[in-house]
Amino acid sequence: MNNIVLSGASRGIGKAIAVHFAQAGWNVAFCSRSQDKLDSLKKELEKVNPKGSYLAFSCDMSKQDEVEIFAAAAADFLGKVDVLVNNAGVFLPGNVHDMEGKDFELMMRTNISSAFTLTKALVGEMKKYKVGHIFNMSSIAGFMAYPNGGAYNVSKHALTGYSKTLRDELKPFNIRVTTIYPGATLTDSWSGVDIPESRFMPASDIAQSIWDVHQLSNRTVVEDIVLRPQLGDI
């Protein structure tokens, strides 16, 4: 049975990815800050596939020590990691030139440093066995800044650069690296906005894209996936 490690999995895109892979028979190690949501998702995965193994781990991805503890727990629980999805992220609106330093640092720690730390902790075994696929969840903001995006734009540009560098470095080890750039996706972060549901992409489409790309042979890597609502950005 194959194994996936997934950060930021209690809702939205992360939850959709966890459900999709569990349905396909994979074991899933996932984390989030909310223990209640973690427990709820674990129960859902156990219903989706009772034969799977699921690790629900409470972790604040903005804190390096907690990320390292999660990585160790996931590696111990799964034994090996076939797919890693760096999905954890946070968005605080505002202009980068006048935002509080603590807000800037929070987004950088959560959106880019967490991916660096989690990948570093798990990639050693992938390199050893020359197998694995790493997905980094960037954003349309990762290649095109948008108004009021502030440090989120900066952090996603940084994640894009990190992901492209990782792709180049891991070629000799047969480890595939894919950067994902989702546009507006229907998640809790959009709750309360006066925009029709039809204008958003469903989170399940992001999960499906990750699954489809991973199913290609190891001789092929899709380096970038750009997904946008059919009617354009919101």
C-alpha atoms as an extended CHARMM CRD file, in Angstrom:
* protein
*
       234  EXT
         1         1  MET       CA              0.0000000000        0.0000000000        0.0000000000  PROA      1               0.0000000000
         2         2  ASN       CA              1.2640000000        3.4810000000       -0.8450000000  PROA      2               0.0000000000
         3         3  ASN       CA              1.6920000000        6.3440000000        1.6080000000  PROA      3               0.0000000000
         4         4  ILE       CA              1.1470000000       10.1010000000        1.4730000000  PROA      4               0.0000000000
         5         5  VAL       CA              2.1450000000       12.8760000000        3.8800000000  PROA      5               0.0000000000
         6         6  LEU       CA              0.0220000000       15.9890000000        3.7280000000  PROA      6               0.0000000000
         7         7  SER       CA              0.2240000000       19.2860000000        5.6080000000  PROA      7               0.0000000000
         8         8  GLY       CA             -2.7110000000       21.6320000000        6.1730000000  PROA      8               0.0000000000
         9         9  ALA       CA             -5.2650000000       18.8890000000        5.6930000000  PROA      9               0.0000000000
        10        10  SER       CA             -8.2210000000       19.6090000000        7.9690000000  PROA      10              0.0000000000
        11        11  ARG       CA            -10.3060000000       21.4860000000        5.3860000000  PROA      11              0.0000000000
        12        12  GLY       CA            -10.5130000000       22.7450000000        1.8180000000  PROA      12              0.0000000000
        13        13  ILE       CA             -7.9100000000       21.5410000000       -0.6690000000  PROA      13              0.0000000000
        14        14  GLY       CA             -5.9550000000       19.5500000000        1.9060000000  PROA      14              0.0000000000
        15        15  LYS       CA             -9.0270000000       17.6490000000        3.0470000000  PROA      15              0.0000000000
        16        16  ALA       CA            -10.0160000000       16.9190000000       -0.5490000000  PROA      16              0.0000000000
        17        17  ILE       CA             -6.5560000000       15.4840000000       -1.2420000000  PROA      17              0.0000000000
        18        18  ALA       CA             -6.6810000000       13.2890000000        1.8630000000  PROA      18              0.0000000000
        19        19  VAL       CA            -10.1090000000       11.9140000000        0.9220000000  PROA      19              0.0000000000
        20        20  HSD       CA             -9.1210000000       11.2770000000       -2.6910000000  PROA      20              0.0000000000
        21        21  PHE       CA             -5.9950000000        9.3110000000       -1.7930000000  PROA      21              0.0000000000
        22        22  ALA       CA             -7.7820000000        7.3690000000        0.9460000000  PROA      22              0.0000000000
        23        23  GLN       CA            -10.4560000000        6.3760000000       -1.5600000000  PROA      23              0.0000000000
        24        24  ALA       CA             -7.6820000000        5.0650000000       -3.7920000000  PROA      24              0.0000000000
        25        25  GLY       CA             -6.4030000000        2.8570000000       -0.9640000000  PROA      25              0.0000000000
        26        26  TRP       CA             -3.4890000000        4.9410000000        0.3200000000  PROA      26              0.0000000000
        27        27  ASN       CA             -2.3790000000        5.4090000000        3.9170000000  PROA      27              0.0000000000
        28        28  VAL       CA             -2.4320000000        9.0820000000        4.9240000000  PROA      28              0.0000000000
        29        29  ALA       CA             -0.4540000000       11.0350000000        7.5230000000  PROA      29              0.0000000000
        30        30  PHE       CA             -1.8350000000       14.5410000000        7.8200000000  PROA      30              0.0000000000
        31        31  CYS       CA             -1.6450000000       17.5440000000       10.0880000000  PROA      31              0.0000000000
        32        32  SER       CA             -3.4850000000       20.6840000000       11.0780000000  PROA      32              0.0000000000
        33        33  ARG       CA             -3.7600000000       22.9710000000       14.0900000000  PROA      33              0.0000000000
        34        34  SER       CA             -7.3710000000       22.0070000000       14.9110000000  PROA      34              0.0000000000
        35        35  GLN       CA             -7.6060000000       18.7180000000       16.7860000000  PROA      35              0.0000000000
        36        36  ASP       CA            -11.3910000000       18.6090000000       16.3620000000  PROA      36              0.0000000000
        37        37  LYS       CA            -11.1190000000       18.9060000000       12.5770000000  PROA      37              0.0000000000
        38        38  LEU       CA             -8.3270000000       16.3620000000       12.5230000000  PROA      38              0.0000000000
        39        39  ASP       CA            -10.4250000000       13.8630000000       14.4460000000  PROA      39              0.0000000000
        40        40  SER       CA            -13.3940000000       14.5150000000       12.1740000000  PROA      40              0.0000000000
        41        41  LEU       CA            -11.3380000000       13.9550000000        9.0300000000  PROA      41              0.0000000000
        42        42  LYS       CA             -9.7830000000       10.7840000000       10.4030000000  PROA      42              0.0000000000
        43        43  LYS       CA            -13.2560000000        9.3630000000       11.0340000000  PROA      43              0.0000000000
        44        44  GLU       CA            -14.2700000000       10.3170000000        7.5070000000  PROA      44              0.0000000000
        45        45  LEU       CA            -11.2270000000        8.5940000000        6.0150000000  PROA      45              0.0000000000
        46        46  GLU       CA            -11.8810000000        5.4670000000        8.0630000000  PROA      46              0.0000000000
        47        47  LYS       CA            -15.3810000000        5.3450000000        6.5670000000  PROA      47              0.0000000000
        48        48  VAL       CA            -14.0500000000        5.9380000000        3.0620000000  PROA      48              0.0000000000
        49        49  ASN       CA            -11.5290000000        3.1040000000        3.3960000000  PROA      49              0.0000000000
        50        50  PRO       CA            -11.5780000000        1.0760000000        6.6220000000  PROA      50              0.0000000000
        51        51  LYS       CA             -8.4890000000       -0.8570000000        5.5450000000  PROA      51              0.0000000000
        52        52  GLY       CA             -6.2700000000        2.2250000000        5.4230000000  PROA      52              0.0000000000
        53        53  SER       CA             -4.0610000000        3.6320000000        8.1640000000  PROA      53              0.0000000000
        54        54  TYR       CA             -4.4110000000        7.2900000000        9.1080000000  PROA      54              0.0000000000
        55        55  LEU       CA             -2.2910000000        9.5260000000       11.2950000000  PROA      55              0.0000000000
        56        56  ALA       CA             -4.0040000000       12.7540000000       12.3950000000  PROA      56              0.0000000000
        57        57  PHE       CA             -1.3610000000       14.9910000000       13.9460000000  PROA      57              0.0000000000
        58        58  SER       CA             -1.8640000000       18.3580000000       15.6160000000  PROA      58              0.0000000000
        59        59  CYS       CA              0.8210000000       20.7480000000       14.3920000000  PROA      59              0.0000000000
        60        60  ASP       CA              1.3730000000       24.4790000000       13.9640000000  PROA      60              0.0000000000
        61        61  MET       CA              3.2530000000       24.6620000000       10.6640000000  PROA      61              0.0000000000
        62        62  SER       CA              4.6170000000       28.1080000000       11.4960000000  PROA      62              0.0000000000
        63        63  LYS       CA              6.7920000000       26.5090000000       14.1890000000  PROA      63              0.0000000000
        64        64  GLN       CA              9.8590000000       24.6190000000       12.9760000000  PROA      64              0.0000000000
        65        65  ASP       CA             10.1020000000       22.3010000000       15.9620000000  PROA      65              0.0000000000
        66        66  GLU       CA              6.4900000000       21.1750000000       15.5560000000  PROA      66              0.0000000000
        67        67  VAL       CA              6.9940000000       20.5520000000       11.8300000000  PROA      67              0.0000000000
        68        68  GLU       CA             10.0210000000       18.3880000000       12.6050000000  PROA      68              0.0000000000
        69        69  ILE       CA              8.0460000000       16.4170000000       15.1990000000  PROA      69              0.0000000000
        70        70  PHE       CA              5.2370000000       15.8440000000       12.6830000000  PROA      70              0.0000000000
        71        71  ALA       CA              7.7300000000       14.6940000000       10.0430000000  PROA      71              0.0000000000
        72        72  ALA       CA              9.2810000000       12.1850000000       12.4390000000  PROA      72              0.0000000000
        73        73  ALA       CA              5.8690000000       10.8920000000       13.5000000000  PROA      73              0.0000000000
        74        74  ALA       CA              4.7150000000       10.5360000000        9.8890000000  PROA      74              0.0000000000
        75        75  ALA       CA              7.8770000000        8.6960000000        8.8410000000  PROA      75              0.0000000000
        76        76  ASP       CA              7.6100000000        6.3400000000       11.8130000000  PROA      76              0.0000000000
        77        77  PHE       CA              3.9070000000        5.7120000000       11.2100000000  PROA      77              0.0000000000
        78        78  LEU       CA              4.1140000000        5.1070000000        7.4610000000  PROA      78              0.0000000000
        79        79  GLY       CA              7.5370000000        3.5190000000        7.1400000000  PROA      79              0.0000000000
        80        80  LYS       CA              8.1140000000        5.1670000000        3.7660000000  PROA      80              0.0000000000
        81        81  VAL       CA              6.7300000000        8.1960000000        1.9470000000  PROA      81              0.0000000000
        82        82  ASP       CA              5.6640000000        7.9310000000       -1.6860000000  PROA      82              0.0000000000
        83        83  VAL       CA              4.0400000000       11.3620000000       -1.9960000000  PROA      83              0.0000000000
        84        84  LEU       CA              4.5300000000       14.5600000000        0.0020000000  PROA      84              0.0000000000
        85        85  VAL       CA              2.1220000000       17.4620000000       -0.4090000000  PROA      85              0.0000000000
        86        86  ASN       CA              3.2300000000       20.7620000000        1.1170000000  PROA      86              0.0000000000
        87        87  ASN       CA             -0.1990000000       22.3350000000        1.3610000000  PROA      87              0.0000000000
        88        88  ALA       CA             -0.1330000000       24.3160000000        4.6210000000  PROA      88              0.0000000000
        89        89  GLY       CA             -0.6800000000       28.0290000000        4.1860000000  PROA      89              0.0000000000
        90        90  VAL       CA             -2.1190000000       31.1660000000        5.7040000000  PROA      90              0.0000000000
        91        91  PHE       CA             -3.4480000000       34.3700000000        4.1450000000  PROA      91              0.0000000000
        92        92  LEU       CA             -3.5260000000       37.7630000000        5.8260000000  PROA      92              0.0000000000
        93        93  PRO       CA             -4.6450000000       40.6210000000        3.5540000000  PROA      93              0.0000000000
        94        94  GLY       CA             -2.8440000000       43.9350000000        3.3120000000  PROA      94              0.0000000000
        95        95  ASN       CA             -0.0620000000       45.8230000000        1.5960000000  PROA      95              0.0000000000
        96        96  VAL       CA              3.4260000000       44.4530000000        2.0830000000  PROA      96              0.0000000000
        97        97  HSD       CA              4.9580000000       47.9200000000        2.4750000000  PROA      97              0.0000000000
        98        98  ASP       CA              2.9860000000       48.8110000000        5.6040000000  PROA      98              0.0000000000
        99        99  MET       CA              1.9970000000       45.5130000000        7.2230000000  PROA      99              0.0000000000
       100       100  GLU       CA              3.1550000000       44.4490000000       10.6760000000  PROA      100             0.0000000000
       101       101  GLY       CA              6.4350000000       42.5710000000       10.7650000000  PROA      101             0.0000000000
       102       102  LYS       CA              4.8980000000       39.7580000000       12.7910000000  PROA      102             0.0000000000
       103       103  ASP       CA              2.2630000000       39.1760000000       10.0960000000  PROA      103             0.0000000000
       104       104  PHE       CA              4.8970000000       39.0900000000        7.3680000000  PROA      104             0.0000000000
       105       105  GLU       CA              6.9850000000       36.6190000000        9.3620000000  PROA      105             0.0000000000
       106       106  LEU       CA              3.9720000000       34.4040000000       10.1110000000  PROA      106             0.0000000000
       107       107  MET       CA              3.1480000000       34.0210000000        6.4390000000  PROA      107             0.0000000000
       108       108  MET       CA              6.7470000000       33.3410000000        5.4870000000  PROA      108             0.0000000000
       109       109  ARG       CA              7.1220000000       30.7180000000        8.2210000000  PROA      109             0.0000000000
       110       110  THR       CA              3.8310000000       29.0230000000        7.3630000000  PROA      110             0.0000000000
       111       111  ASN       CA              3.8290000000       29.2840000000        3.5810000000  PROA      111             0.0000000000
       112       112  ILE       CA              7.4690000000       28.6770000000        2.7040000000  PROA      112             0.0000000000
       113       113  SER       CA              9.6010000000       27.6930000000        5.7240000000  PROA      113             0.0000000000
       114       114  SER       CA              7.2460000000       24.8380000000        6.6440000000  PROA      114             0.0000000000
       115       115  ALA       CA              7.6630000000       23.3080000000        3.1700000000  PROA      115             0.0000000000
       116       116  PHE       CA             11.4470000000       23.5780000000        3.4650000000  PROA      116             0.0000000000
       117       117  THR       CA             11.4840000000       21.9450000000        6.9030000000  PROA      117             0.0000000000
       118       118  LEU       CA              9.0320000000       19.1390000000        6.1290000000  PROA      118             0.0000000000
       119       119  THR       CA             10.6880000000       18.2960000000        2.8290000000  PROA      119             0.0000000000
       120       120  LYS       CA             14.1800000000       18.3130000000        4.3260000000  PROA      120             0.0000000000
       121       121  ALA       CA             13.0370000000       15.9140000000        7.0410000000  PROA      121             0.0000000000
       122       122  LEU       CA             11.4860000000       13.4110000000        4.6200000000  PROA      122             0.0000000000
       123       123  VAL       CA             13.4790000000       13.6520000000        1.4010000000  PROA      123             0.0000000000
       124       124  GLY       CA             16.4280000000       11.6410000000        2.7100000000  PROA      124             0.0000000000
       125       125  GLU       CA             14.5550000000        8.3350000000        2.4610000000  PROA      125             0.0000000000
       126       126  MET       CA             13.2100000000        9.3030000000       -0.9630000000  PROA      126             0.0000000000
       127       127  LYS       CA             16.7710000000        9.9310000000       -2.1630000000  PROA      127             0.0000000000
       128       128  LYS       CA             17.9660000000        6.6750000000       -0.6450000000  PROA      128             0.0000000000
       129       129  TYR       CA             15.4310000000        4.6060000000       -2.5690000000  PROA      129             0.0000000000
       130       130  LYS       CA             15.2140000000        6.9580000000       -5.5630000000  PROA      130             0.0000000000
       131       131  VAL       CA             11.4430000000        7.1820000000       -5.5160000000  PROA      131             0.0000000000
       132       132  GLY       CA              8.9250000000        9.8440000000       -4.5390000000  PROA      132             0.0000000000
       133       133  HSD       CA              6.8220000000       12.7560000000       -5.6960000000  PROA      133             0.0000000000
       134       134  ILE       CA              6.6840000000       16.1470000000       -3.9870000000  PROA      134             0.0000000000
       135       135  PHE       CA              3.8400000000       18.5820000000       -4.6290000000  PROA      135             0.0000000000
       136       136  ASN       CA              4.2030000000       22.2000000000       -3.4920000000  PROA      136             0.0000000000
       137       137  MET       CA              0.9770000000       24.1830000000       -3.2430000000  PROA      137             0.0000000000
       138       138  SER       CA              1.7710000000       27.6160000000       -4.5890000000  PROA      138             0.0000000000
       139       139  SER       CA             -0.9640000000       29.8710000000       -5.9950000000  PROA      139             0.0000000000
       140       140  ILE       CA             -1.7600000000       32.1340000000       -8.9110000000  PROA      140             0.0000000000
       141       141  ALA       CA             -0.1900000000       34.6480000000       -6.5080000000  PROA      141             0.0000000000
       142       142  GLY       CA              3.0000000000       32.6180000000       -6.8900000000  PROA      142             0.0000000000
       143       143  PHE       CA              3.6680000000       34.0870000000      -10.3130000000  PROA      143             0.0000000000
       144       144  MET       CA              1.3680000000       37.1190000000      -10.4410000000  PROA      144             0.0000000000
       145       145  ALA       CA              0.9670000000       39.5420000000       -7.5400000000  PROA      145             0.0000000000
       146       146  TYR       CA             -2.5580000000       40.7740000000       -6.9380000000  PROA      146             0.0000000000
       147       147  PRO       CA             -3.9390000000       43.7510000000       -4.9620000000  PROA      147             0.0000000000
       148       148  ASN       CA             -4.0860000000       43.4030000000       -1.2010000000  PROA      148             0.0000000000
       149       149  GLY       CA             -2.0820000000       40.1720000000       -1.4320000000  PROA      149             0.0000000000
       150       150  GLY       CA              0.8800000000       41.6360000000        0.4470000000  PROA      150             0.0000000000
       151       151  ALA       CA              3.1590000000       39.0900000000        2.0690000000  PROA      151             0.0000000000
       152       152  TYR       CA              1.0230000000       36.2530000000        0.7120000000  PROA      152             0.0000000000
       153       153  ASN       CA              2.2080000000       37.1840000000       -2.7760000000  PROA      153             0.0000000000
       154       154  VAL       CA              5.7890000000       37.2860000000       -1.5190000000  PROA      154             0.0000000000
       155       155  SER       CA              5.5600000000       33.9250000000        0.2510000000  PROA      155             0.0000000000
       156       156  LYS       CA              4.0010000000       32.1730000000       -2.7270000000  PROA      156             0.0000000000
       157       157  HSD       CA              6.6100000000       33.6090000000       -5.0940000000  PROA      157             0.0000000000
       158       158  ALA       CA              9.2170000000       32.2380000000       -2.6800000000  PROA      158             0.0000000000
       159       159  LEU       CA              7.5320000000       28.8230000000       -2.6340000000  PROA      159             0.0000000000
       160       160  THR       CA              7.5180000000       28.7950000000       -6.4250000000  PROA      160             0.0000000000
       161       161  GLY       CA             11.2510000000       29.4960000000       -6.4970000000  PROA      161             0.0000000000
       162       162  TYR       CA             11.9000000000       26.8540000000       -3.8550000000  PROA      162             0.0000000000
       163       163  SER       CA              9.8660000000       24.2800000000       -5.7670000000  PROA      163             0.0000000000
       164       164  LYS       CA             11.6360000000       24.9330000000       -9.0670000000  PROA      164             0.0000000000
       165       165  THR       CA             15.0170000000       24.6900000000       -7.3530000000  PROA      165             0.0000000000
       166       166  LEU       CA             14.0060000000       21.4380000000       -5.6690000000  PROA      166             0.0000000000
       167       167  ARG       CA             12.8780000000       20.0410000000       -9.0050000000  PROA      167             0.0000000000
       168       168  ASP       CA             16.3120000000       20.6870000000      -10.4900000000  PROA      168             0.0000000000
       169       169  GLU       CA             18.2110000000       19.3050000000       -7.5000000000  PROA      169             0.0000000000
       170       170  LEU       CA             16.2350000000       16.0720000000       -7.2250000000  PROA      170             0.0000000000
       171       171  LYS       CA             16.3560000000       15.0350000000      -10.8790000000  PROA      171             0.0000000000
       172       172  PRO       CA             19.2900000000       12.6300000000      -10.3350000000  PROA      172             0.0000000000
       173       173  PHE       CA             17.3950000000       10.8720000000       -7.5440000000  PROA      173             0.0000000000
       174       174  ASN       CA             14.3230000000       10.0770000000       -9.6690000000  PROA      174             0.0000000000
       175       175  ILE       CA             12.1650000000       12.2230000000       -7.3760000000  PROA      175             0.0000000000
       176       176  ARG       CA              9.4990000000       14.1970000000       -9.1730000000  PROA      176             0.0000000000
       177       177  VAL       CA              8.5940000000       17.7210000000       -8.0500000000  PROA      177             0.0000000000
       178       178  THR       CA              5.4150000000       19.4990000000       -9.1350000000  PROA      178             0.0000000000
       179       179  THR       CA              4.3340000000       23.0640000000       -8.3800000000  PROA      179             0.0000000000
       180       180  ILE       CA              0.5950000000       23.7040000000       -8.2330000000  PROA      180             0.0000000000
       181       181  TYR       CA             -0.9200000000       27.1410000000       -8.8700000000  PROA      181             0.0000000000
       182       182  PRO       CA             -4.6280000000       27.0840000000       -7.9340000000  PROA      182             0.0000000000
       183       183  GLY       CA             -6.8740000000       30.0530000000       -8.5350000000  PROA      183             0.0000000000
       184       184  ALA       CA             -9.9960000000       30.7400000000       -6.4810000000  PROA      184             0.0000000000
       185       185  THR       CA            -11.1210000000       27.4670000000       -4.9300000000  PROA      185             0.0000000000
       186       186  LEU       CA            -14.2810000000       26.9560000000       -2.8950000000  PROA      186             0.0000000000
       187       187  THR       CA            -12.9710000000       26.6440000000        0.6720000000  PROA      187             0.0000000000
       188       188  ASP       CA            -13.8100000000       28.0670000000        4.1020000000  PROA      188             0.0000000000
       189       189  SER       CA            -11.4710000000       30.9930000000        3.4560000000  PROA      189             0.0000000000
       190       190  TRP       CA            -14.0920000000       32.4170000000        1.0710000000  PROA      190             0.0000000000
       191       191  SER       CA            -17.0180000000       31.9710000000        3.4620000000  PROA      191             0.0000000000
       192       192  GLY       CA            -19.2520000000       35.0060000000        3.7450000000  PROA      192             0.0000000000
       193       193  VAL       CA            -18.3170000000       36.5570000000        0.3980000000  PROA      193             0.0000000000
       194       194  ASP       CA            -21.1270000000       37.5360000000       -1.9510000000  PROA      194             0.0000000000
       195       195  ILE       CA            -19.9020000000       35.5090000000       -4.9150000000  PROA      195             0.0000000000
       196       196  PRO       CA            -21.7970000000       32.6020000000       -6.5310000000  PROA      196             0.0000000000
       197       197  GLU       CA            -20.4320000000       29.1430000000       -5.8360000000  PROA      197             0.0000000000
       198       198  SER       CA            -20.2750000000       28.5650000000       -9.5750000000  PROA      198             0.0000000000
       199       199  ARG       CA            -17.4250000000       31.0990000000       -9.8560000000  PROA      199             0.0000000000
       200       200  PHE       CA            -15.1070000000       28.9080000000       -7.7760000000  PROA      200             0.0000000000
       201       201  MET       CA            -13.2650000000       25.7100000000       -8.5640000000  PROA      201             0.0000000000
       202       202  PRO       CA            -14.1920000000       22.7520000000       -6.3420000000  PROA      202             0.0000000000
       203       203  ALA       CA            -11.3850000000       21.5660000000       -4.0800000000  PROA      203             0.0000000000
       204       204  SER       CA            -11.9160000000       18.0600000000       -5.4210000000  PROA      204             0.0000000000
       205       205  ASP       CA            -10.6260000000       19.2150000000       -8.8200000000  PROA      205             0.0000000000
       206       206  ILE       CA             -7.2840000000       20.1540000000       -7.2630000000  PROA      206             0.0000000000
       207       207  ALA       CA             -7.0830000000       16.7440000000       -5.6220000000  PROA      207             0.0000000000
       208       208  GLN       CA             -7.9660000000       15.0250000000       -8.8950000000  PROA      208             0.0000000000
       209       209  SER       CA             -5.2270000000       16.9430000000      -10.7010000000  PROA      209             0.0000000000
       210       210  ILE       CA             -2.6160000000       15.8440000000       -8.1670000000  PROA      210             0.0000000000
       211       211  TRP       CA             -3.7570000000       12.2480000000       -8.4510000000  PROA      211             0.0000000000
       212       212  ASP       CA             -3.7400000000       12.2570000000      -12.2620000000  PROA      212             0.0000000000
       213       213  VAL       CA             -0.2720000000       13.7940000000      -12.4890000000  PROA      213             0.0000000000
       214       214  HSD       CA              1.1540000000       11.3140000000      -10.0130000000  PROA      214             0.0000000000
       215       215  GLN       CA             -0.2050000000        8.3950000000      -12.0350000000  PROA      215             0.0000000000
       216       216  LEU       CA              2.0970000000        9.1630000000      -14.9600000000  PROA      216             0.0000000000
       217       217  SER       CA              5.1690000000        6.9760000000      -15.3220000000  PROA      217             0.0000000000
       218       218  ASN       CA              8.3070000000        7.8310000000      -13.3620000000  PROA      218             0.0000000000
       219       219  ARG       CA              9.8630000000        8.8220000000      -16.6700000000  PROA      219             0.0000000000
       220       220  THR       CA              7.5590000000       11.8400000000      -16.8840000000  PROA      220             0.0000000000
       221       221  VAL       CA              7.0360000000       14.8030000000      -14.5560000000  PROA      221             0.0000000000
       222       222  VAL       CA              4.5040000000       17.6010000000      -14.8550000000  PROA      222             0.0000000000
       223       223  GLU       CA              6.4850000000       20.4950000000      -13.4450000000  PROA      223             0.0000000000
       224       224  ASP       CA              3.6550000000       23.0430000000      -13.2040000000  PROA      224             0.0000000000
       225       225  ILE       CA             -0.1230000000       22.8190000000      -12.8640000000  PROA      225             0.0000000000
       226       226  VAL       CA             -2.0700000000       26.0640000000      -13.3030000000  PROA      226             0.0000000000
       227       227  LEU       CA             -5.7630000000       25.8450000000      -12.4410000000  PROA      227             0.0000000000
       228       228  ARG       CA             -8.1900000000       28.7310000000      -12.7310000000  PROA      228             0.0000000000
       229       229  PRO       CA            -11.9740000000       29.1470000000      -12.6010000000  PROA      229             0.0000000000
       230       230  GLN       CA            -13.4640000000       28.8080000000      -16.0750000000  PROA      230             0.0000000000
       231       231  LEU       CA            -14.6800000000       32.4310000000      -16.0110000000  PROA      231             0.0000000000
       232       232  GLY       CA            -11.3170000000       33.7360000000      -14.8380000000  PROA      232             0.0000000000
       233       233  ASP       CA             -9.7690000000       34.9520000000      -11.6100000000  PROA      233             0.0000000000
       234       234  ILE       CA            -11.8710000000       36.4530000000       -8.8370000000  PROA      234             0.0000000000
